[in-house]
mmCIF file of C-alpha atoms in Angstrom:
data_model
loop_
_atom_site.group_PDB
_atom_site.id
_atom_site.type_symbol
_atom_site.label_atom_id
_atom_site.label_comp_id
_atom_site.label_asym_id
_atom_site.label_seq_id
_atom_site.Cartn_x
_atom_site.Cartn_y
_atom_site.Cartn_z
ATOM 1 C CA UNK A 1 -78.128 -45.464 -56.326
ATOM 2 C CA UNK A 2 -74.508 -44.412 -56.526
ATOM 3 C CA UNK A 3 -75.445 -40.744 -56.572
ATOM 4 C CA UNK A 4 -77.343 -41.041 -53.281
ATOM 5 C CA UNK A 5 -74.226 -42.433 -51.623
ATOM 6 C CA UNK A 6 -72.045 -39.729 -53.173
ATOM 7 C CA UNK A 7 -74.404 -36.909 -52.158
ATOM 8 C CA UNK A 8 -74.195 -38.142 -48.567
ATOM 9 C CA UNK A 9 -70.388 -38.178 -48.800
ATOM 10 C CA UNK A 10 -70.270 -34.499 -49.771
ATOM 11 C CA UNK A 11 -70.727 -33.576 -46.104
ATOM 12 C CA UNK A 12 -67.416 -35.277 -45.330
ATOM 13 C CA UNK A 13 -65.394 -33.426 -47.981
ATOM 14 C CA UNK A 14 -62.877 -30.968 -46.551
ATOM 15 C CA UNK A 15 -63.591 -28.149 -48.972
ATOM 16 C CA UNK A 16 -61.832 -25.627 -46.701
ATOM 17 C CA UNK A 17 -58.386 -26.808 -47.784
ATOM 18 C CA UNK A 18 -59.120 -27.015 -51.509
ATOM 19 C CA UNK A 19 -57.677 -24.564 -53.998
ATOM 20 C CA UNK A 20 -60.738 -24.178 -56.209
ATOM 21 C CA UNK A 21 -58.969 -22.198 -58.955
ATOM 22 C CA UNK A 22 -56.270 -24.837 -59.375
ATOM 23 C CA UNK A 23 -58.779 -27.680 -59.340
ATOM 24 C CA UNK A 24 -60.939 -26.004 -61.962
ATOM 25 C CA UNK A 25 -57.892 -25.279 -64.126
ATOM 26 C CA UNK A 26 -56.966 -28.967 -63.946
ATOM 27 C CA UNK A 27 -60.467 -29.920 -65.125
ATOM 28 C CA UNK A 28 -59.963 -27.756 -68.202
ATOM 29 C CA UNK A 29 -56.873 -29.728 -69.220
ATOM 30 C CA UNK A 30 -57.478 -31.981 -72.253
ATOM 31 C CA UNK A 31 -56.556 -35.080 -70.233
ATOM 32 C CA UNK A 32 -59.671 -34.503 -68.104
ATOM 33 C CA UNK A 33 -61.981 -32.431 -70.282
ATOM 34 C CA UNK A 34 -61.690 -34.631 -73.384
ATOM 35 C CA UNK A 35 -62.626 -37.722 -71.383
ATOM 36 C CA UNK A 36 -65.517 -36.003 -69.604
ATOM 37 C CA UNK A 37 -66.929 -34.776 -72.910
ATOM 38 C CA UNK A 38 -66.479 -38.215 -74.512
ATOM 39 C CA UNK A 39 -68.416 -39.941 -71.736
ATOM 40 C CA UNK A 40 -71.060 -37.208 -71.747
ATOM 41 C CA UNK A 41 -71.662 -37.626 -75.500
ATOM 42 C CA UNK A 42 -71.859 -41.409 -75.204
ATOM 43 C CA UNK A 43 -74.404 -41.115 -72.383
ATOM 44 C CA UNK A 44 -76.441 -38.507 -74.287
ATOM 45 C CA UNK A 45 -76.540 -40.802 -77.335
ATOM 46 C CA UNK A 46 -77.817 -43.644 -75.150
ATOM 47 C CA UNK A 47 -80.431 -41.325 -73.617
ATOM 48 C CA UNK A 48 -81.801 -40.497 -77.060
ATOM 49 C CA UNK A 49 -82.066 -44.203 -77.881
ATOM 50 C CA UNK A 50 -83.518 -45.206 -74.525
ATOM 51 C CA UNK A 51 -87.024 -45.307 -73.129
ATOM 52 C CA UNK A 52 -85.704 -44.423 -69.663
ATOM 53 C CA UNK A 53 -85.971 -40.681 -70.287
ATOM 54 C CA UNK A 54 -89.385 -40.603 -71.953
ATOM 55 C CA UNK A 55 -92.352 -38.836 -70.326
ATOM 56 C CA UNK A 56 -90.373 -36.072 -68.648
ATOM 57 C CA UNK A 57 -88.206 -38.076 -66.267
ATOM 58 C CA UNK A 58 -86.799 -35.283 -64.085
ATOM 59 C CA UNK A 59 -84.786 -37.448 -61.693
ATOM 60 C CA UNK A 60 -81.524 -36.443 -63.343
ATOM 61 C CA UNK A 61 -82.420 -32.760 -63.011
ATOM 62 C CA UNK A 62 -83.404 -33.320 -59.382
ATOM 63 C CA UNK A 63 -80.055 -34.985 -58.636
ATOM 64 C CA UNK A 64 -78.224 -32.080 -60.278
ATOM 65 C CA UNK A 65 -80.236 -29.500 -58.332
ATOM 66 C CA UNK A 66 -79.864 -31.311 -55.013
ATOM 67 C CA UNK A 67 -76.119 -31.694 -55.568
ATOM 68 C CA UNK A 68 -75.669 -28.076 -56.603
ATOM 69 C CA UNK A 69 -77.531 -26.713 -53.579
ATOM 70 C CA UNK A 70 -75.713 -28.960 -51.123
ATOM 71 C CA UNK A 71 -72.287 -28.239 -52.610
ATOM 72 C CA UNK A 72 -72.930 -24.503 -52.739
ATOM 73 C CA UNK A 73 -73.961 -24.548 -49.085
ATOM 74 C CA UNK A 74 -70.692 -26.309 -48.225
ATOM 75 C CA UNK A 75 -68.392 -24.233 -50.450
ATOM 76 C CA UNK A 76 -70.112 -20.922 -51.176
ATOM 77 C CA UNK A 77 -68.668 -21.377 -54.689
ATOM 78 C CA UNK A 78 -71.156 -21.667 -57.531
ATOM 79 C CA UNK A 79 -68.577 -22.865 -60.061
ATOM 80 C CA UNK A 80 -67.444 -25.814 -57.936
ATOM 81 C CA UNK A 81 -71.093 -26.590 -57.190
ATOM 82 C CA UNK A 82 -71.915 -26.563 -60.918
ATOM 83 C CA UNK A 83 -69.042 -28.918 -61.797
ATOM 84 C CA UNK A 84 -69.938 -31.387 -59.058
ATOM 85 C CA UNK A 85 -73.600 -31.151 -60.041
ATOM 86 C CA UNK A 86 -72.716 -31.953 -63.658
ATOM 87 C CA UNK A 87 -70.589 -34.906 -62.530
ATOM 88 C CA UNK A 88 -73.393 -36.306 -60.398
ATOM 89 C CA UNK A 89 -75.888 -35.856 -63.224
ATOM 90 C CA UNK A 90 -73.563 -37.762 -65.547
ATOM 91 C CA UNK A 91 -73.078 -40.493 -62.955
ATOM 92 C CA UNK A 92 -76.832 -40.779 -62.376
ATOM 93 C CA UNK A 93 -77.611 -40.929 -66.096
ATOM 94 C CA UNK A 94 -74.933 -43.560 -66.694
ATOM 95 C CA UNK A 95 -76.298 -45.714 -63.902
ATOM 96 C CA UNK A 96 -79.875 -45.409 -65.170
ATOM 97 C CA UNK A 97 -78.749 -46.448 -68.653
ATOM 98 C CA UNK A 98 -76.430 -49.243 -67.539
ATOM 99 C CA UNK A 99 -73.484 -47.426 -69.123
ATOM 100 C CA UNK A 100 -70.037 -48.498 -67.905
ATOM 101 C CA UNK A 101 -66.719 -46.858 -68.636
ATOM 102 C CA UNK A 102 -63.295 -47.190 -67.023
ATOM 103 C CA UNK A 103 -62.702 -43.427 -66.910
ATOM 104 C CA UNK A 104 -66.141 -42.814 -65.388
ATOM 105 C CA UNK A 105 -65.381 -45.444 -62.731
ATOM 106 C CA UNK A 106 -62.251 -43.472 -61.811
ATOM 107 C CA UNK A 107 -64.328 -40.272 -61.594
ATOM 108 C CA UNK A 108 -66.761 -41.999 -59.234
ATOM 109 C CA UNK A 109 -63.890 -43.401 -57.162
ATOM 110 C CA UNK A 110 -62.545 -39.869 -56.665
ATOM 111 C CA UNK A 111 -65.803 -38.893 -54.993
ATOM 112 C CA UNK A 112 -65.832 -42.108 -52.935
ATOM 113 C CA UNK A 113 -62.335 -41.121 -51.756
ATOM 114 C CA UNK A 114 -63.444 -37.562 -50.882
ATOM 115 C CA UNK A 115 -61.420 -36.072 -53.756
ATOM 116 C CA UNK A 116 -62.570 -33.509 -56.296
ATOM 117 C CA UNK A 117 -61.796 -35.118 -59.678
ATOM 118 C CA UNK A 118 -59.462 -33.148 -61.915
ATOM 119 C CA UNK A 119 -56.427 -33.677 -64.110
ATOM 120 C CA UNK A 120 -55.479 -37.239 -64.882
ATOM 121 C CA UNK A 121 -57.682 -39.757 -63.087
#
């Protein structure tokens, strides 16, 4: 799973040199936020139509929780941990559903490159 690889990569992020406030501000820009919301809605629509998430499949929630706890331990910042957790949940859900999107691929590539995605990807 992509998310398993990305969770392992979190240990190699250099969070010490990141300006969290600036990064979070850049995620709120329409160029990022509009795309994230678009992909999220498309994935949620597929989830409602899919049998993958029937019978209380909690794997997505587990990925989000695991990611949040690991990121918080590394950053001591709950907001950064929540954003990364949401990203990893979206990535996991998209993979489970076979959903592909160019913007989402760029988001994933940011994490593969040890970059916190924000602004224009």
